Amino acid sequence: SCEDEQNAIDKVFAAKKMDGGIIAAICVQARLLVQLTTHGSAMMGSIFKQDKAAFLSNWGAAVAISGVCAVTEQVSSHFQSNLEMSLRGNLSKNFHTRLLANNNFYKISQLDGRITDSAQRIADDVRDFASTASGIIAEFLKPVVELSL
């Protein structure tokens, strides 16, 4: 039924906290990149003005911002891998539950000789899908957030 399908979809995409973490990490990263660009421009201005103190101040800020950017990149990667694992686990449970329901596993393996080792095929496809989906989410959100800032 439609309600069962919707409940299954809700269980599969239950990683809303991690989506929020990815979005927050991308927002922080985008804002830091703006700040980094600002300090880089100020460094160039201080070179033309021959202001050593301003150059060193902006250089120090740029180095600090670069360090924070590296940390937020790792945090974003962590959230993305957690999203992938959650998606993979939920999809696997859902598909295996459906595969084992009503003797579907035996029907597939005995009646249809075209499909061999259905459980392994499901595991491989779920792994590939989860990896691709989590990567798409992060890669899609990054430009959207950067453009909105």
Short mmCIF file of N, CA and C in Angstrom, two decimals, residues 18-129:
data_model
loop_
_atom_site.label_atom_id
_atom_site.label_comp_id
_atom_site.label_asym_id
_atom_site.label_seq_id
_atom_site.Cartn_x
_atom_site.Cartn_y
_atom_site.Cartn_z
N MET A 18 22.14 14.18 10.02
CA MET A 18 23.39 14.23 9.27
C MET A 18 23.27 15.17 8.09
N ASP A 19 22.07 15.25 7.46
CA ASP A 19 21.86 16.21 6.39
C ASP A 19 22.08 17.62 6.93
N GLY A 20 21.55 17.89 8.12
CA GLY A 20 21.74 19.20 8.74
C GLY A 20 23.20 19.47 9.04
N GLY A 21 23.93 18.44 9.45
CA GLY A 21 25.36 18.60 9.72
C GLY A 21 26.13 18.91 8.46
N ILE A 22 25.77 18.25 7.37
CA ILE A 22 26.43 18.53 6.08
C ILE A 22 26.15 19.96 5.66
N ILE A 23 24.90 20.38 5.78
CA ILE A 23 24.53 21.74 5.39
C ILE A 23 25.27 22.76 6.25
N ALA A 24 25.33 22.52 7.56
CA ALA A 24 26.04 23.45 8.44
C ALA A 24 27.52 23.52 8.10
N ALA A 25 28.14 22.37 7.85
CA ALA A 25 29.57 22.36 7.50
C ALA A 25 29.81 23.09 6.19
N ILE A 26 28.93 22.91 5.22
CA ILE A 26 29.08 23.60 3.94
C ILE A 26 28.90 25.10 4.11
N CYS A 27 27.93 25.51 4.94
CA CYS A 27 27.73 26.94 5.20
C CYS A 27 28.96 27.57 5.85
N VAL A 28 29.50 26.88 6.84
CA VAL A 28 30.71 27.40 7.51
C VAL A 28 31.86 27.48 6.52
N GLN A 29 32.01 26.44 5.70
CA GLN A 29 33.09 26.43 4.72
C GLN A 29 32.95 27.58 3.74
N ALA A 30 31.74 27.80 3.23
CA ALA A 30 31.52 28.87 2.25
C ALA A 30 31.82 30.23 2.86
N ARG A 31 31.39 30.42 4.10
CA ARG A 31 31.65 31.71 4.77
C ARG A 31 33.15 31.90 5.01
N LEU A 32 33.84 30.84 5.38
CA LEU A 32 35.28 30.92 5.58
C LEU A 32 36.02 31.23 4.28
N LEU A 33 35.54 30.68 3.18
CA LEU A 33 36.18 30.97 1.90
C LEU A 33 36.01 32.43 1.51
N VAL A 34 34.85 33.01 1.86
CA VAL A 34 34.66 34.44 1.61
C VAL A 34 35.65 35.24 2.44
N GLN A 35 35.80 34.87 3.72
CA GLN A 35 36.74 35.55 4.60
C GLN A 35 38.18 35.39 4.09
N LEU A 36 38.50 34.21 3.61
CA LEU A 36 39.84 33.95 3.09
C LEU A 36 40.12 34.84 1.89
N THR A 37 39.15 34.98 1.02
CA THR A 37 39.30 35.85 -0.14
C THR A 37 39.49 37.30 0.29
N THR A 38 38.73 37.72 1.29
CA THR A 38 38.85 39.09 1.79
C THR A 38 40.25 39.35 2.35
N HIS A 39 40.76 38.41 3.13
CA HIS A 39 42.10 38.59 3.69
C HIS A 39 43.18 38.51 2.60
N GLY A 40 42.97 37.67 1.59
CA GLY A 40 43.91 37.62 0.47
C GLY A 40 43.96 38.93 -0.27
N SER A 41 42.81 39.54 -0.48
CA SER A 41 42.76 40.85 -1.13
C SER A 41 43.43 41.92 -0.27
N ALA A 42 43.19 41.85 1.04
CA ALA A 42 43.81 42.82 1.94
C ALA A 42 45.33 42.64 1.96
N MET A 43 45.79 41.39 1.84
CA MET A 43 47.24 41.15 1.78
C MET A 43 47.83 41.82 0.54
N MET A 44 47.14 41.69 -0.58
CA MET A 44 47.63 42.32 -1.81
C MET A 44 47.66 43.84 -1.66
N GLY A 45 46.61 44.38 -1.04
CA GLY A 45 46.57 45.83 -0.81
C GLY A 45 47.71 46.29 0.08
N SER A 46 48.02 45.49 1.10
CA SER A 46 49.11 45.89 2.01
C SER A 46 50.47 45.78 1.32
N ILE A 47 50.60 44.91 0.35
CA ILE A 47 51.86 44.83 -0.42
C ILE A 47 52.04 46.11 -1.22
N PHE A 48 50.95 46.55 -1.88
CA PHE A 48 51.05 47.78 -2.68
C PHE A 48 51.30 49.00 -1.81
N LYS A 49 50.74 48.99 -0.59
CA LYS A 49 50.95 50.11 0.33
C LYS A 49 52.25 49.97 1.11
N GLN A 50 52.89 48.82 0.98
CA GLN A 50 54.11 48.49 1.71
C GLN A 50 53.90 48.58 3.22
N ASP A 51 52.77 48.03 3.66
CA ASP A 51 52.41 48.00 5.07
C ASP A 51 52.66 46.59 5.60
N LYS A 52 53.84 46.43 6.20
CA LYS A 52 54.27 45.11 6.66
C LYS A 52 53.37 44.57 7.77
N ALA A 53 52.96 45.41 8.70
CA ALA A 53 52.13 44.97 9.83
C ALA A 53 50.77 44.47 9.33
N ALA A 54 50.16 45.19 8.39
CA ALA A 54 48.86 44.77 7.85
C ALA A 54 49.01 43.47 7.07
N PHE A 55 50.11 43.35 6.32
CA PHE A 55 50.34 42.12 5.57
C PHE A 55 50.44 40.92 6.51
N LEU A 56 51.26 41.05 7.56
CA LEU A 56 51.44 39.95 8.50
C LEU A 56 50.14 39.62 9.24
N SER A 57 49.37 40.63 9.58
CA SER A 57 48.08 40.42 10.25
C SER A 57 47.12 39.65 9.34
N ASN A 58 47.02 40.07 8.09
CA ASN A 58 46.13 39.38 7.15
C ASN A 58 46.66 37.99 6.80
N TRP A 59 47.96 37.83 6.74
CA TRP A 59 48.55 36.52 6.47
C TRP A 59 48.23 35.56 7.61
N GLY A 60 48.36 36.03 8.84
CA GLY A 60 48.05 35.20 10.00
C GLY A 60 46.57 34.79 10.02
N ALA A 61 45.70 35.75 9.70
CA ALA A 61 44.27 35.43 9.65
C ALA A 61 43.98 34.42 8.53
N ALA A 62 44.63 34.58 7.38
CA ALA A 62 44.43 33.66 6.26
C ALA A 62 44.90 32.25 6.62
N VAL A 63 46.01 32.15 7.32
CA VAL A 63 46.51 30.84 7.74
C VAL A 63 45.53 30.19 8.73
N ALA A 64 45.04 30.97 9.67
CA ALA A 64 44.08 30.45 10.64
C ALA A 64 42.79 30.00 9.95
N ILE A 65 42.30 30.80 9.02
CA ILE A 65 41.08 30.45 8.30
C ILE A 65 41.31 29.19 7.47
N SER A 66 42.47 29.06 6.87
CA SER A 66 42.78 27.85 6.09
C SER A 66 42.76 26.61 6.97
N GLY A 67 43.27 26.73 8.18
CA GLY A 67 43.23 25.61 9.12
C GLY A 67 41.81 25.23 9.48
N VAL A 68 40.98 26.23 9.74
CA VAL A 68 39.58 25.96 10.07
C VAL A 68 38.86 25.35 8.86
N CYS A 69 39.19 25.81 7.65
CA CYS A 69 38.61 25.23 6.43
C CYS A 69 38.96 23.75 6.32
N ALA A 70 40.19 23.40 6.63
CA ALA A 70 40.60 22.00 6.57
C ALA A 70 39.81 21.16 7.57
N VAL A 71 39.60 21.70 8.75
CA VAL A 71 38.83 20.98 9.77
C VAL A 71 37.38 20.81 9.33
N THR A 72 36.77 21.88 8.81
CA THR A 72 35.37 21.78 8.38
C THR A 72 35.22 20.83 7.19
N GLU A 73 36.23 20.75 6.34
CA GLU A 73 36.19 19.78 5.24
C GLU A 73 36.16 18.36 5.79
N GLN A 74 36.96 18.10 6.82
CA GLN A 74 36.96 16.77 7.44
C GLN A 74 35.63 16.47 8.14
N VAL A 75 35.06 17.48 8.78
CA VAL A 75 33.76 17.31 9.43
C VAL A 75 32.69 17.01 8.39
N SER A 76 32.74 17.73 7.28
CA SER A 76 31.79 17.49 6.19
C SER A 76 31.94 16.08 5.64
N SER A 77 33.17 15.63 5.46
CA SER A 77 33.41 14.26 4.98
C SER A 77 32.89 13.24 5.98
N HIS A 78 33.06 13.52 7.26
CA HIS A 78 32.56 12.63 8.30
C HIS A 78 31.03 12.51 8.24
N PHE A 79 30.35 13.66 8.13
CA PHE A 79 28.90 13.64 8.03
C PHE A 79 28.44 12.92 6.77
N GLN A 80 29.17 13.13 5.67
CA GLN A 80 28.81 12.46 4.43
C GLN A 80 28.97 10.94 4.54
N SER A 81 30.05 10.49 5.18
CA SER A 81 30.23 9.05 5.33
C SER A 81 29.20 8.47 6.30
N ASN A 82 28.83 9.22 7.34
CA ASN A 82 27.76 8.76 8.23
C ASN A 82 26.42 8.68 7.51
N LEU A 83 26.17 9.66 6.65
CA LEU A 83 24.94 9.63 5.85
C LEU A 83 24.94 8.41 4.94
N GLU A 84 26.07 8.13 4.32
CA GLU A 84 26.19 6.97 3.44
C GLU A 84 25.93 5.67 4.22
N MET A 85 26.53 5.54 5.39
CA MET A 85 26.35 4.32 6.18
C MET A 85 24.90 4.17 6.65
N SER A 86 24.29 5.26 7.07
CA SER A 86 22.91 5.21 7.51
C SER A 86 21.98 4.83 6.34
N LEU A 87 22.22 5.46 5.20
CA LEU A 87 21.43 5.16 4.01
C LEU A 87 21.61 3.71 3.60
N ARG A 88 22.84 3.25 3.62
CA ARG A 88 23.13 1.87 3.24
C ARG A 88 22.45 0.88 4.20
N GLY A 89 22.55 1.14 5.49
CA GLY A 89 21.93 0.25 6.48
C GLY A 89 20.42 0.20 6.35
N ASN A 90 19.81 1.37 6.21
CA ASN A 90 18.35 1.42 6.10
C ASN A 90 17.86 0.79 4.80
N LEU A 91 18.55 1.05 3.69
CA LEU A 91 18.16 0.43 2.43
C LEU A 91 18.33 -1.09 2.49
N SER A 92 19.43 -1.54 3.06
CA SER A 92 19.67 -2.98 3.15
C SER A 92 18.58 -3.67 3.96
N LYS A 93 18.24 -3.09 5.10
CA LYS A 93 17.18 -3.67 5.92
C LYS A 93 15.87 -3.73 5.15
N ASN A 94 15.54 -2.63 4.47
CA ASN A 94 14.29 -2.57 3.73
C ASN A 94 14.26 -3.61 2.61
N PHE A 95 15.31 -3.68 1.81
CA PHE A 95 15.33 -4.62 0.69
C PHE A 95 15.36 -6.07 1.16
N HIS A 96 16.15 -6.34 2.18
CA HIS A 96 16.20 -7.72 2.66
C HIS A 96 14.89 -8.15 3.32
N THR A 97 14.22 -7.23 3.99
CA THR A 97 12.91 -7.54 4.54
C THR A 97 11.94 -7.90 3.42
N ARG A 98 11.97 -7.11 2.36
CA ARG A 98 11.10 -7.40 1.21
C ARG A 98 11.50 -8.69 0.50
N LEU A 99 12.79 -8.93 0.42
CA LEU A 99 13.27 -10.13 -0.25
C LEU A 99 12.83 -11.39 0.49
N LEU A 100 12.87 -11.33 1.81
CA LEU A 100 12.54 -12.51 2.61
C LEU A 100 11.04 -12.65 2.87
N ALA A 101 10.26 -11.62 2.59
CA ALA A 101 8.81 -11.67 2.81
C ALA A 101 8.16 -12.59 1.77
N ASN A 102 7.17 -13.32 2.20
CA ASN A 102 6.36 -14.17 1.31
C ASN A 102 7.19 -15.13 0.46
N ASN A 103 8.31 -15.57 0.99
CA ASN A 103 9.19 -16.51 0.28
C ASN A 103 9.70 -15.97 -1.06
N ASN A 104 9.82 -14.64 -1.18
CA ASN A 104 10.30 -14.04 -2.42
C ASN A 104 11.70 -14.53 -2.77
N PHE A 105 12.53 -14.72 -1.78
CA PHE A 105 13.90 -15.18 -2.02
C PHE A 105 13.89 -16.51 -2.77
N TYR A 106 13.05 -17.42 -2.30
CA TYR A 106 12.99 -18.75 -2.92
C TYR A 106 12.35 -18.68 -4.30
N LYS A 107 11.36 -17.82 -4.44
CA LYS A 107 10.72 -17.66 -5.75
C LYS A 107 11.72 -17.14 -6.77
N ILE A 108 12.51 -16.15 -6.37
CA ILE A 108 13.48 -15.57 -7.30
C ILE A 108 14.55 -16.59 -7.66
N SER A 109 15.06 -17.29 -6.67
CA SER A 109 16.17 -18.21 -6.94
C SER A 109 15.72 -19.49 -7.64
N GLN A 110 14.50 -19.95 -7.40
CA GLN A 110 14.05 -21.21 -7.99
C GLN A 110 13.29 -21.04 -9.30
N LEU A 111 12.46 -20.01 -9.37
CA LEU A 111 11.60 -19.87 -10.54
C LEU A 111 12.23 -19.07 -11.67
N ASP A 112 13.10 -18.16 -11.32
CA ASP A 112 13.71 -17.31 -12.35
C ASP A 112 15.21 -17.54 -12.35
N GLY A 113 15.69 -18.31 -13.28
CA GLY A 113 17.10 -18.66 -13.34
C GLY A 113 18.00 -17.52 -13.79
N ARG A 114 17.42 -16.42 -14.27
CA ARG A 114 18.23 -15.29 -14.74
C ARG A 114 18.93 -14.57 -13.58
N ILE A 115 18.34 -14.61 -12.40
CA ILE A 115 18.90 -13.89 -11.25
C ILE A 115 19.61 -14.90 -10.36
N THR A 116 20.93 -14.75 -10.28
CA THR A 116 21.72 -15.61 -9.40
C THR A 116 22.24 -14.78 -8.24
N ASP A 117 22.22 -15.34 -7.08
CA ASP A 117 22.73 -14.69 -5.86
C ASP A 117 22.10 -13.30 -5.66
N SER A 118 20.79 -13.30 -5.50
CA SER A 118 20.06 -12.04 -5.39
C SER A 118 20.48 -11.22 -4.17
N ALA A 119 20.79 -11.86 -3.07
CA ALA A 119 21.20 -11.13 -1.87
C ALA A 119 22.50 -10.36 -2.10
N GLN A 120 23.45 -10.97 -2.79
CA GLN A 120 24.71 -10.29 -3.08
C GLN A 120 24.50 -9.13 -4.05
N ARG A 121 23.63 -9.34 -5.03
CA ARG A 121 23.34 -8.27 -5.98
C ARG A 121 22.69 -7.09 -5.28
N ILE A 122 21.79 -7.36 -4.35
CA ILE A 122 21.15 -6.28 -3.60
C ILE A 122 22.20 -5.55 -2.77
N ALA A 123 23.07 -6.28 -2.10
CA ALA A 123 24.10 -5.65 -1.27
C ALA A 123 25.01 -4.76 -2.11
N ASP A 124 25.42 -5.25 -3.28
CA ASP A 124 26.29 -4.45 -4.15
C ASP A 124 25.57 -3.20 -4.66
N ASP A 125 24.34 -3.37 -5.10
CA ASP A 125 23.58 -2.22 -5.63
C ASP A 125 23.29 -1.19 -4.55
N VAL A 126 22.96 -1.66 -3.34
CA VAL A 126 22.69 -0.73 -2.24
C VAL A 126 23.95 0.04 -1.89
N ARG A 127 25.09 -0.65 -1.82
CA ARG A 127 26.36 0.03 -1.52
C ARG A 127 26.65 1.11 -2.57
N ASP A 128 26.51 0.76 -3.83
CA ASP A 128 26.79 1.73 -4.89
C ASP A 128 25.82 2.90 -4.86
N PHE A 129 24.54 2.61 -4.65
CA PHE A 129 23.54 3.68 -4.59
C PHE A 129 23.78 4.61 -3.41
#
